[in-house]
C-alpha positions as semicolon CSV with decimal commas, in nm:
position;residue;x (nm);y (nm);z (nm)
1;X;-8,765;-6,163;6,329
2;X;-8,512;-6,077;6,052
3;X;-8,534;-5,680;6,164
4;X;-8,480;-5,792;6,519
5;X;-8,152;-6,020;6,408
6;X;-8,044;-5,733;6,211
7;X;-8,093;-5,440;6,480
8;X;-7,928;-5,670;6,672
9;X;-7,612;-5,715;6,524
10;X;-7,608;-5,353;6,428
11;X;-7,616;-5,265;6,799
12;X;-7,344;-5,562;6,850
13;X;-7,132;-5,380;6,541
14;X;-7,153;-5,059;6,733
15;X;-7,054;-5,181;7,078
16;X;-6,765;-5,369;6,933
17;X;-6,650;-5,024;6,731
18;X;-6,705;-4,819;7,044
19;X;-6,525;-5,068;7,260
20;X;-6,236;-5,108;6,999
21;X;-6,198;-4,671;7,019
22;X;-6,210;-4,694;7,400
23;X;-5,901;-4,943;7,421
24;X;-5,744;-4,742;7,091
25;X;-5,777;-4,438;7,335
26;X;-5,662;-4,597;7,626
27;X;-5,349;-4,760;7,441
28;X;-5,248;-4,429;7,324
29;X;-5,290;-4,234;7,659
30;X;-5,079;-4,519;7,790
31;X;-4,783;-4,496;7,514
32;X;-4,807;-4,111;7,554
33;X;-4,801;-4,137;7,929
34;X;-4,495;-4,341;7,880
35;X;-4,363;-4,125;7,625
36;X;-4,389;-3,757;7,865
37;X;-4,268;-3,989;8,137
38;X;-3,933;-4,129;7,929
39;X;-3,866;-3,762;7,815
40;X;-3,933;-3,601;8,182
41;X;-3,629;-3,876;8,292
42;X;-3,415;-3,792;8,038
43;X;-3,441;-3,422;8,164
44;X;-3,423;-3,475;8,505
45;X;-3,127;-3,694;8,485
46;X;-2,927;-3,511;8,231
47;X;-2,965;-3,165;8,393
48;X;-2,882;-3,282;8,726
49;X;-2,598;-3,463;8,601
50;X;-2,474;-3,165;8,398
51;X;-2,512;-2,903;8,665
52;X;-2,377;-3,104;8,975
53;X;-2,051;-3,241;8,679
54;X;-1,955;-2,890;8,697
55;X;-1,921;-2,856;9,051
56;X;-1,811;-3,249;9,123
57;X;-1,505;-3,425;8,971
58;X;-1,557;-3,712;8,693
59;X;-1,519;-3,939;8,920
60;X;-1,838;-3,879;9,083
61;X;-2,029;-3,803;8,800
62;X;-1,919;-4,148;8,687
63;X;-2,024;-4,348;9,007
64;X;-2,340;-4,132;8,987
65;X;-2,411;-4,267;8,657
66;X;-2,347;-4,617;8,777
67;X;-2,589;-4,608;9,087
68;X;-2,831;-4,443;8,875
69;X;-2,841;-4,767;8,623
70;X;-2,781;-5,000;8,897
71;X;-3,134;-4,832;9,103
72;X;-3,356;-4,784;8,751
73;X;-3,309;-5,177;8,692
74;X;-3,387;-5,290;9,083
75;X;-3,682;-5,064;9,037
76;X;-3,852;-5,134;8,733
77;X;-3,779;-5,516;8,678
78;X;-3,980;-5,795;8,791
79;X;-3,727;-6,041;8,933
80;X;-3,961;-6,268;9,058
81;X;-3,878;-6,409;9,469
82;X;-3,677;-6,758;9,496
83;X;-3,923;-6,914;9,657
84;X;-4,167;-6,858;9,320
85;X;-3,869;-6,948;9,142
86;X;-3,779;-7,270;9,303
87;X;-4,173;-7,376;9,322
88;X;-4,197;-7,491;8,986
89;X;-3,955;-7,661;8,716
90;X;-3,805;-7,481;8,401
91;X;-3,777;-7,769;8,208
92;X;-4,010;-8,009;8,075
93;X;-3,794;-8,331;8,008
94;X;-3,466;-8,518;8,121
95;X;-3,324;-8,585;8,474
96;X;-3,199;-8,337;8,686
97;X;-2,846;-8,405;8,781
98;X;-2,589;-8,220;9,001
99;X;-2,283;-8,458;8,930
100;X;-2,070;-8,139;8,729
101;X;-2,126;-7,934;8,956
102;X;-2,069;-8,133;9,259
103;X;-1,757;-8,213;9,130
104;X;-1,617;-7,888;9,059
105;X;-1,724;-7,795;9,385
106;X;-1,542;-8,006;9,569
107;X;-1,204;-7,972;9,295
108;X;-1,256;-8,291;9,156
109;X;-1,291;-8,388;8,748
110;X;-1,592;-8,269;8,578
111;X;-1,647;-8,604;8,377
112;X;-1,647;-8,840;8,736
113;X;-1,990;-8,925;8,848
114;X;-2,064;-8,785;9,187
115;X;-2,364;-8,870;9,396
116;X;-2,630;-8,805;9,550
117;X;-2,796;-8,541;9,414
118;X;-2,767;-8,196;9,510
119;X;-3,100;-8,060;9,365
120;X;-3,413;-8,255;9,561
121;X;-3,763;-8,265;9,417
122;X;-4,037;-8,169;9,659
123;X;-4,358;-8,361;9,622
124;X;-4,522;-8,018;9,500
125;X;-4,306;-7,990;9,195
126;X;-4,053;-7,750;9,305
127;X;-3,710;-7,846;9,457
128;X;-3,571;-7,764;9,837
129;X;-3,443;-7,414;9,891
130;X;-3,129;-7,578;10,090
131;X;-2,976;-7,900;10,041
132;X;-2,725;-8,039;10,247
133;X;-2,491;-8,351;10,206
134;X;-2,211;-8,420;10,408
135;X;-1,893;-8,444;10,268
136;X;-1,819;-8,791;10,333
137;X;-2,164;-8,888;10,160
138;X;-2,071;-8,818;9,837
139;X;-1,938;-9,079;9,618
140;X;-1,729;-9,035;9,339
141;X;-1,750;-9,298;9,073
142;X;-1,424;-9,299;8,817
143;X;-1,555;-9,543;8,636
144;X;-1,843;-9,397;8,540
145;X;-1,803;-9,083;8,323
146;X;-2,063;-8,812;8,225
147;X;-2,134;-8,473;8,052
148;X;-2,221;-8,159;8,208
149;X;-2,626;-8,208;8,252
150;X;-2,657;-7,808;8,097
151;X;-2,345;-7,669;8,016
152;X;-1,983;-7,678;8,162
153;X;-1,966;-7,304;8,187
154;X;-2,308;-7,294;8,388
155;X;-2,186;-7,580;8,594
156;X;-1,864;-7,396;8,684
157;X;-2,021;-7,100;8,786
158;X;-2,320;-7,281;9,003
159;X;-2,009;-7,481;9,093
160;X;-1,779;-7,185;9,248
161;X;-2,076;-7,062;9,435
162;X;-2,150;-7,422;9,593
163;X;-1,736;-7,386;9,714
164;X;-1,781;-7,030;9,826
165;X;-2,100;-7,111;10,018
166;X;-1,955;-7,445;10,189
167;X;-1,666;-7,267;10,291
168;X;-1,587;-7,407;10,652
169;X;-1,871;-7,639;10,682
170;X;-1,854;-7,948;10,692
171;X;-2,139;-8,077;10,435
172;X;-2,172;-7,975;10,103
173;X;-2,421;-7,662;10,121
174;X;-2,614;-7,611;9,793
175;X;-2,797;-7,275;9,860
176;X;-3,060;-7,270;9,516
177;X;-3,210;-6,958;9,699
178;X;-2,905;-6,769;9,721
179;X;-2,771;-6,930;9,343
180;X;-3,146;-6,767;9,229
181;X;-3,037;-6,390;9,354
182;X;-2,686;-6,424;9,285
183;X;-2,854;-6,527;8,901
184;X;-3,048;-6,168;8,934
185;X;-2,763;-5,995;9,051
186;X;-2,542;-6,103;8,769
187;X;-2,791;-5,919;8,532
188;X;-2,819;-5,602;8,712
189;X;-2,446;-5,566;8,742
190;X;-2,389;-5,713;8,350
191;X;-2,658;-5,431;8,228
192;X;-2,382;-5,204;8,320
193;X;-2,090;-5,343;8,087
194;X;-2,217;-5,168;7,740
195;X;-2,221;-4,848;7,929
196;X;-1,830;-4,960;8,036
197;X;-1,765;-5,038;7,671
198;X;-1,920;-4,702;7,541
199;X;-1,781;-4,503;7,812
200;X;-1,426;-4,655;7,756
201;X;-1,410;-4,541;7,409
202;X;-1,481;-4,179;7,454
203;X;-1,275;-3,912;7,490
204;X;-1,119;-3,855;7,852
205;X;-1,335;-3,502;7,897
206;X;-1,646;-3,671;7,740
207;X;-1,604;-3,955;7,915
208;X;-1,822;-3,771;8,254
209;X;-2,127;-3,629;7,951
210;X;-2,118;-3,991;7,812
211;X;-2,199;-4,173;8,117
212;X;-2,443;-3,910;8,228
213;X;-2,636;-3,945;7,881
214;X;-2,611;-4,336;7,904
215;X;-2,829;-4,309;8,214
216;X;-3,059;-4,092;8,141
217;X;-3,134;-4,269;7,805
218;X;-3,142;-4,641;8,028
219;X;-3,404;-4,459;8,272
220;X;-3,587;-4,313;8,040
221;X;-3,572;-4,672;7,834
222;X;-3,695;-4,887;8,165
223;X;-3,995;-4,628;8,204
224;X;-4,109;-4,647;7,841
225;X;-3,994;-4,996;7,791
226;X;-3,931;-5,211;8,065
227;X;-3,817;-5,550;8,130
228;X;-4,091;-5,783;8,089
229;X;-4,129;-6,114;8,306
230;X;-4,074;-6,338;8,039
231;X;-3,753;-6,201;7,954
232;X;-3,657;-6,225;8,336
233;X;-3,515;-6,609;8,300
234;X;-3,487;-6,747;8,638
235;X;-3,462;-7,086;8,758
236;X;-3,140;-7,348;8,758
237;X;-3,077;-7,346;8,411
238;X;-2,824;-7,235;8,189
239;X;-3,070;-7,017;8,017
240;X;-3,089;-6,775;8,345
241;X;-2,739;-6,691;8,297
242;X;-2,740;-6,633;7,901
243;X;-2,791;-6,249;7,890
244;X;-2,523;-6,173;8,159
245;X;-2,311;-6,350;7,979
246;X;-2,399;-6,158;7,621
247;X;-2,393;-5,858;7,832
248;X;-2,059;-5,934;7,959
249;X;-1,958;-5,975;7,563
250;X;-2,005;-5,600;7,476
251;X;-1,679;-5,450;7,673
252;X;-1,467;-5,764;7,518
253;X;-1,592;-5,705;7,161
254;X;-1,545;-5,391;7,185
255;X;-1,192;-5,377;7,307
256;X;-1,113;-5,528;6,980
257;X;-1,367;-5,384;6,710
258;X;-1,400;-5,009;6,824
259;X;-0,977;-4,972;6,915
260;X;-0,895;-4,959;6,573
261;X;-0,910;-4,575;6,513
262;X;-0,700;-4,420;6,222
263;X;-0,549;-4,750;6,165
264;X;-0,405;-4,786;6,528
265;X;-0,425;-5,171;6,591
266;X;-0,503;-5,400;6,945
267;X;-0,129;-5,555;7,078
268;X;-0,201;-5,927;6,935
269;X;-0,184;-6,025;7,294
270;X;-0,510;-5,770;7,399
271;X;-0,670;-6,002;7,080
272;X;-0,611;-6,327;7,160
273;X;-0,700;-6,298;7,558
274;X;-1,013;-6,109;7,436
275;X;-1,113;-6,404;7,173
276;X;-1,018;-6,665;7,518
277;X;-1,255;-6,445;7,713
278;X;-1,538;-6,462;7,443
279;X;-1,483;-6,852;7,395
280;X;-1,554;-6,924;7,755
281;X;-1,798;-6,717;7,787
282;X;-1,988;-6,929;7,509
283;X;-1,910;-7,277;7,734
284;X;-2,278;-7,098;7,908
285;X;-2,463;-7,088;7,598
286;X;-2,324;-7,217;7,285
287;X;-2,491;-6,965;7,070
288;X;-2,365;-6,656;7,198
289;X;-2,061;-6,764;6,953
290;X;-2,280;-6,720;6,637
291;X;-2,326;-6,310;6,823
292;X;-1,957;-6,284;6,869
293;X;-1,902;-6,403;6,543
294;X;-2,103;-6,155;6,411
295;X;-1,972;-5,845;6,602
296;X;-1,603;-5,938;6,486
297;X;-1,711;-6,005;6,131
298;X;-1,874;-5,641;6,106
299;X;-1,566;-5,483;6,274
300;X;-1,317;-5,602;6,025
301;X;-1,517;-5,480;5,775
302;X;-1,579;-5,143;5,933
303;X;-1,134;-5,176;5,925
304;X;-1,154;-5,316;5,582
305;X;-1,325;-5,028;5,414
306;X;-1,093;-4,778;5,644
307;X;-0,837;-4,859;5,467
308;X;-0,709;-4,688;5,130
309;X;-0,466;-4,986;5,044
310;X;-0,510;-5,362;5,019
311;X;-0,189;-5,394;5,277
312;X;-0,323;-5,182;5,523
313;X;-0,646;-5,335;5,513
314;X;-0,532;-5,730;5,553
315;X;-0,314;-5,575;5,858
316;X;-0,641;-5,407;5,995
317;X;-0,839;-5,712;6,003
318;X;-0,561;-5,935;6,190
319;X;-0,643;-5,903;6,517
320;X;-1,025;-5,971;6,421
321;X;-0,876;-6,265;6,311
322;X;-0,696;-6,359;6,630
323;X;-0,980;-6,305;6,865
324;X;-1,145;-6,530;6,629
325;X;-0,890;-6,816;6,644
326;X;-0,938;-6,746;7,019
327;X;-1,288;-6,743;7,098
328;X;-1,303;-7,090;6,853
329;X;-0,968;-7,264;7,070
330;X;-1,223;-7,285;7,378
331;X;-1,492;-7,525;7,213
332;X;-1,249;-7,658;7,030
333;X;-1,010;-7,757;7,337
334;X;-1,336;-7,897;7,512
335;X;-1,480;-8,096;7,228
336;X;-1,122;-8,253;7,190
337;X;-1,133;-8,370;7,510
338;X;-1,432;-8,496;7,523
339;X;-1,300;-8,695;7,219
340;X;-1,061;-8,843;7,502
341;X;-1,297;-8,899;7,719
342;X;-1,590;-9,037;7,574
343;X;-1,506;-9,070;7,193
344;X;-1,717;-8,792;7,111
345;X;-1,639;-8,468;6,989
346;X;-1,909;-8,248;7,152
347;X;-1,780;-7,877;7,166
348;X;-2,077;-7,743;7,397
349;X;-2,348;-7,971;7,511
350;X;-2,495;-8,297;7,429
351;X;-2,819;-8,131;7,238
352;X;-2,709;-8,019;6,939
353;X;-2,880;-8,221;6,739
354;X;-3,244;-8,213;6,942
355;X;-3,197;-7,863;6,914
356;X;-3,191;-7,902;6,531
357;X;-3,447;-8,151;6,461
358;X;-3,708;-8,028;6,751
359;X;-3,779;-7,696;6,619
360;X;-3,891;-7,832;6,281
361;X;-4,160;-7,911;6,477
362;X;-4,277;-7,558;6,539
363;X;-4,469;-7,550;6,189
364;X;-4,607;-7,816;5,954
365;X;-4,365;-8,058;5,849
366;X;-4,430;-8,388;5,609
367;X;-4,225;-8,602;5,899
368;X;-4,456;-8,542;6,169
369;X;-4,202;-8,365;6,431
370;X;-4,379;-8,162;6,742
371;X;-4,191;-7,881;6,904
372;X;-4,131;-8,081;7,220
373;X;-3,901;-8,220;7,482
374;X;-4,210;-8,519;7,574
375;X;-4,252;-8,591;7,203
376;X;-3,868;-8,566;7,161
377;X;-3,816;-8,820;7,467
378;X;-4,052;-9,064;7,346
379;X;-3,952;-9,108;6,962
380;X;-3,622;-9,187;7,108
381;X;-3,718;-9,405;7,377
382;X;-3,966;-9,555;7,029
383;X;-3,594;-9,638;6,876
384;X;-3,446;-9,768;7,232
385;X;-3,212;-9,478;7,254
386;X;-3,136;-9,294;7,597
387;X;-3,289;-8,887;7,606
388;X;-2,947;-8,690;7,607
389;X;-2,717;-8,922;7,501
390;X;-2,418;-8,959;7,221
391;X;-2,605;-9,199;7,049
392;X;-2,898;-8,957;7,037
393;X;-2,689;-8,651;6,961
394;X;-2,535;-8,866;6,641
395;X;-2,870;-8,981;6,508
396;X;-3,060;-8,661;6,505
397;X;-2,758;-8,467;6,392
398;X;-2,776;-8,721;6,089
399;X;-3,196;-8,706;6,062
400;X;-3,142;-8,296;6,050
401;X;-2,925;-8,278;5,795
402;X;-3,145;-8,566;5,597
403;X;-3,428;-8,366;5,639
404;X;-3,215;-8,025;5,499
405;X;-3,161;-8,230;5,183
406;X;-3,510;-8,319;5,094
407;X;-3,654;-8,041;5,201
408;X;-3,441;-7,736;5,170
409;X;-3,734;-7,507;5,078
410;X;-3,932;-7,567;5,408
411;X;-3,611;-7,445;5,606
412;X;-3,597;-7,149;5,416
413;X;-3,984;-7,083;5,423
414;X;-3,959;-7,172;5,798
415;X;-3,686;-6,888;5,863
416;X;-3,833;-6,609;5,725
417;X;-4,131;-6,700;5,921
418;X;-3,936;-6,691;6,248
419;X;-3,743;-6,369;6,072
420;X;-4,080;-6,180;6,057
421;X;-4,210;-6,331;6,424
422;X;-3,897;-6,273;6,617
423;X;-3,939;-5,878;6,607
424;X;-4,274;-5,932;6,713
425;X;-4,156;-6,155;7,063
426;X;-3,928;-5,878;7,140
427;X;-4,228;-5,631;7,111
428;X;-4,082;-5,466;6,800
429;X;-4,367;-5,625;6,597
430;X;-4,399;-5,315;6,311
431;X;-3,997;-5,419;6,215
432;X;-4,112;-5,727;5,924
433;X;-3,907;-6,044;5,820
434;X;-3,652;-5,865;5,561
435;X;-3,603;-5,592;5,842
436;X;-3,321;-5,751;6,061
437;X;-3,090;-5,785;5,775
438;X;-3,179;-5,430;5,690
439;X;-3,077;-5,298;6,027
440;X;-2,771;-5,512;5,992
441;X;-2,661;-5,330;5,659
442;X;-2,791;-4,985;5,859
443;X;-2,539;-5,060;6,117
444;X;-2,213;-5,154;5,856
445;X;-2,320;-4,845;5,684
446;X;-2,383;-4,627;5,991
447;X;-2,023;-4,769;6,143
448;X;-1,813;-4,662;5,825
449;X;-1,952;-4,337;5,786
450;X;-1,937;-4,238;6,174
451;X;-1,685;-4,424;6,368
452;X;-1,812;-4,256;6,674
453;X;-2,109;-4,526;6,734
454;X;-1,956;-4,812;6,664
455;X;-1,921;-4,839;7,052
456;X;-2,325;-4,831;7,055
457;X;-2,357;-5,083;6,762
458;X;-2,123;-5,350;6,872
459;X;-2,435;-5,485;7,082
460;X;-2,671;-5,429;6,828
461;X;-2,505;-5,645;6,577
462;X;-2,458;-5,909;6,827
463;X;-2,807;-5,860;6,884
464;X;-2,887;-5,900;6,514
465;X;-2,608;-6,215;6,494
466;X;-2,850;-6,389;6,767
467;X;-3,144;-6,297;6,551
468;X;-3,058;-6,455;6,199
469;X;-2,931;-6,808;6,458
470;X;-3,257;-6,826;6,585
471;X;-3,448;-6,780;6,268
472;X;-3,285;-7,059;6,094
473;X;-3,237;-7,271;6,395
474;X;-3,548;-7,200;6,604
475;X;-3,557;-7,152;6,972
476;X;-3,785;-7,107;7,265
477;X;-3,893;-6,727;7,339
478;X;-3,674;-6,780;7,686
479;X;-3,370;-6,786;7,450
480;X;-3,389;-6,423;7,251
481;X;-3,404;-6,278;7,644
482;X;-3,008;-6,172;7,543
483;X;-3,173;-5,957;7,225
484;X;-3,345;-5,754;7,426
485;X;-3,086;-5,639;7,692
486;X;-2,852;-5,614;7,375
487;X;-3,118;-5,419;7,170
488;X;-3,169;-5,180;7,465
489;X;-2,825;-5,160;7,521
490;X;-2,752;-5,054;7,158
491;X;-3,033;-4,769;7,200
492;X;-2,926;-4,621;7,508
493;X;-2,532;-4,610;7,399
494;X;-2,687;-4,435;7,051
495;X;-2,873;-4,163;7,265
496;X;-2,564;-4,083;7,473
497;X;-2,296;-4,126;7,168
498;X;-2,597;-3,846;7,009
499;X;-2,598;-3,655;7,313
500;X;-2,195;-3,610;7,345
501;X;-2,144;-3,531;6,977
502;X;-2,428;-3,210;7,018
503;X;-2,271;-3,102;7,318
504;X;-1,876;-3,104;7,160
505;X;-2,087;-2,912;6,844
506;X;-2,225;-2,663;7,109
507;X;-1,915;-2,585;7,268
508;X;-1,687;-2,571;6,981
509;X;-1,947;-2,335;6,848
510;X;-1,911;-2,121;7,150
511;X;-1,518;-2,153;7,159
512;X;-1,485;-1,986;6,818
513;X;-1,781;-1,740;6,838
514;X;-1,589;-1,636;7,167
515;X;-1,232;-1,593;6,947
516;X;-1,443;-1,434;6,687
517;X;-1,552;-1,184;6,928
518;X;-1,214;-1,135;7,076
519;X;-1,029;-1,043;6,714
């Protein structure tokens, strides 16, 4: 009986070893497969692009490029339909309300309460594709003020679309099928602003190579590593509209960290409305600051060590400076009034301090928190306080920083956990915990010594800003979606930057073997 037991798990040991070879076999065919098939694109698309750019003007070469991007994304990403979007919820706690929104739709202030509701529940757990509410149906309440359910920035944007879409009708028309594609479209069309940015900063007669080496690098990039569902965020939430709105970033940041050649400096005017366009595009996701941040912080040191004398240098790093003050005068504008309004200072949303004290949650803690909205709803309702309220907000901002005082170690332990998961989420999972802030000395390094990329690594540090938030703050997987457009991003501007420096090599090369040969 003992021989049988033991031929027995022998022959289980050797099915297991030839089952693990079969998918180690299969898992490389695949990555090769994927690899022949990047490399084939790259080809394809380059040649092409370099034999029809002699024959075509820039122009065309550029628009080329831009279809090119614009058809690789429609064709190898997931967007799921509206209808499976709108079938199911995207959040797991709070009410639903439409009052911002409503409000902004019809020009009114953001902080009146307007009702009914514009987003209707169906009895399978989805809401209606279509809502409809005459305009004389909706109520506005003065004397009852609220806070943008998400965020003010979402709200105005779901907002402008509700007015566009109710233009000459007389209801209200809230279209959530056409907000979901319009949501989709915003992505395609935002994948294209780092090739802007990177585009924008080369030379006029690279400018036609660049964009040509951009898309061959994104199609090869969407073949080898496409865009997963789970980074696809879809749905009426804030969340959906968080990497367009990164995306959107790269071209602003840019226009003040990568114009700074030989000491030539941004008008303080191009500074300040670029730090104004940054702060409101963090009103859709407050953390996208902490990535802008980040991007302007690296760029005035890139200026910093530039310069050979301490005056130049402070001059340099003004305008970094101004965009700064800028991007901060948004939140700091709406928090203020907010103060007016309610007594409150709140700057983005009225979750700050859930969103510090809930993902403690995510590993073993000594005060028994669980990484969840349901647990999160009923310890406050436990303490009679309202989910998503100021009263909320104040006492687990207070709890949090409590909490950081006894137990500073556990933070610290609990971030380079995330630091060394986080890579892994974005399916980078070789890169370990002390790697990010490796890459982010890489990229200061790699930006001093060639100026030429910094256009490429302006997303990639805002990717790596996101990063380091999320590792000490903790966020759902839904949130590090804007990494990964960044992170691609970052590689495809790289390849092309790569690309245009060989080919100016090449033809200097042949410009002065041909006055060689001449003499």
């Amino acid at each position: 009986m003992v021989a049988t037991d033991a031929s027995f798990s022998d022959e289980m040991g050797i099915g297991r070893s030839r089952q693990f070879k079969v998918e180690a076999h299969s898992k490389v065919r695949s990555i090769a497969g994927r690899s022949v098939s990047g490399t084939s694109s790259i080809l394809a698309v380059f040649v092409a692009s370099r034999s029809v750019g002699r024959l075509l003007p820039r122009w065309v070469v550029l628009s080329g490029s831009t279809l090119v991007i614009v058809a690789a994304t429609c064709l190898f990403t997931p967007f799921r339909s509206p209808e499976d979007v709108l079938a199911e919820r995207t959040w797991g706690a709070g009410r639903t309300s439409t009052s911002t929104l409503t409000a902004i739709a019809l020009g009114h202030p953001w902080w009146h309460r307007h009702e009914p509701r514009g987003l209707v529940p169906t009895s399978n757990g989805g809401f209606e594709h279509e809502v409809r509410i005459a305009r004389t149906d909706i109520v506005e309440l003065p004397d009852k003020v609220t806070l943008p359910h998400r965020s003010l920035g979402y709200d105005a944007v779901i907002g402008g679309l509700t007015a566009l879409r109710s233009l000459g009708e007389p209801d209200l028309v809230y279209d959530w099928w056409t907000i979901v594609r319009a949501q989709q479209a915003a992505l395609v069309l935002a994948l294209l602003a780092p090739a802007i940015a990177v585009v924008a900063a080369a030379r006029r007669r690279s400018c036609a190579w660049m964009a040509a080496g951009y898309a061959a690098a994104f199609v090869a990039l969407v073949v080898v590593w496409p865009f997963e569902n789970h980074w696809l965020i879809d749905g009426i939430i804030d969340s959906a509209l968080s990497a367009p709105a990164a995306l959107a970033g790269v071209p602003v940041s840019a226009a003040v960290a990568v114009s700074w050649d030989e000491l030539r400096r941004p008008p303080w005017w191009c500074a300040a409305l670029c730090g104004l366009g940054l702060g409101l595009l963090t009103m859709i996701r407050g953390e996208l600051a902490f990535a802008f941040l980040a991007c302007l912080g690296v760029a005035a040191l890139w200026k910093c060590l530039d310069g050979r004398r301490w005056r130049e240098r402070i001059r340099a790093i003004c305008p970094a400076l101004v965009a700064v003050a800028g991007l901060l005068a948004v939140p700091a504008v709406y928090g203020f009034v907010n103060v007016g309004i309610h007594g409150h200072f709140v700057p983005f949303r009225l979750q700050a301090g859930q969103n510090l004290v809930e993902p403690v949650g995510e590993f073993p803690n000594p005060w028994g928190i669980e990484y969840s909205d349901e647990w999160m709803t009923i310890e406050l309702r436990s303490r009679g306080i309202d989910y998503v309220s100021f009263e909320a907000d104040r006492v687990l901002t207070g709890r949090y920083f409590s909490m950081l005082a006894q137990e500073p170690g556990l933070f610290v332990r609990n971030f380079v956990s995330r630091l060394g998961r986080l890579p892994g989420d974005l399916g980078l999972g070789f890169l370990g915990p002390f790697t990010v802030p490796l890459l982010l000395g890489a990229a200061i390094l790699a930006g001093r010594g060639w100026p030429a990329y910094r256009p490429a690594l302006v997303p990639l540090v805002m990717a790596i800003g996101l990063v380091l938030f999320h590792a000490w703050f903790g966020s759902p997987p839904r949130v590090l979606a804007p990494v990964r457009f960044l992170v691609s991003s970052a590689l495809c501007g790289g390849f092309a930057t790569l690309l245009v420096a060989i080919l100016n090599w090449y033809g200097r090369e042949n410009v002065l073997a041909e006055r060689a040969s001449a003499k």
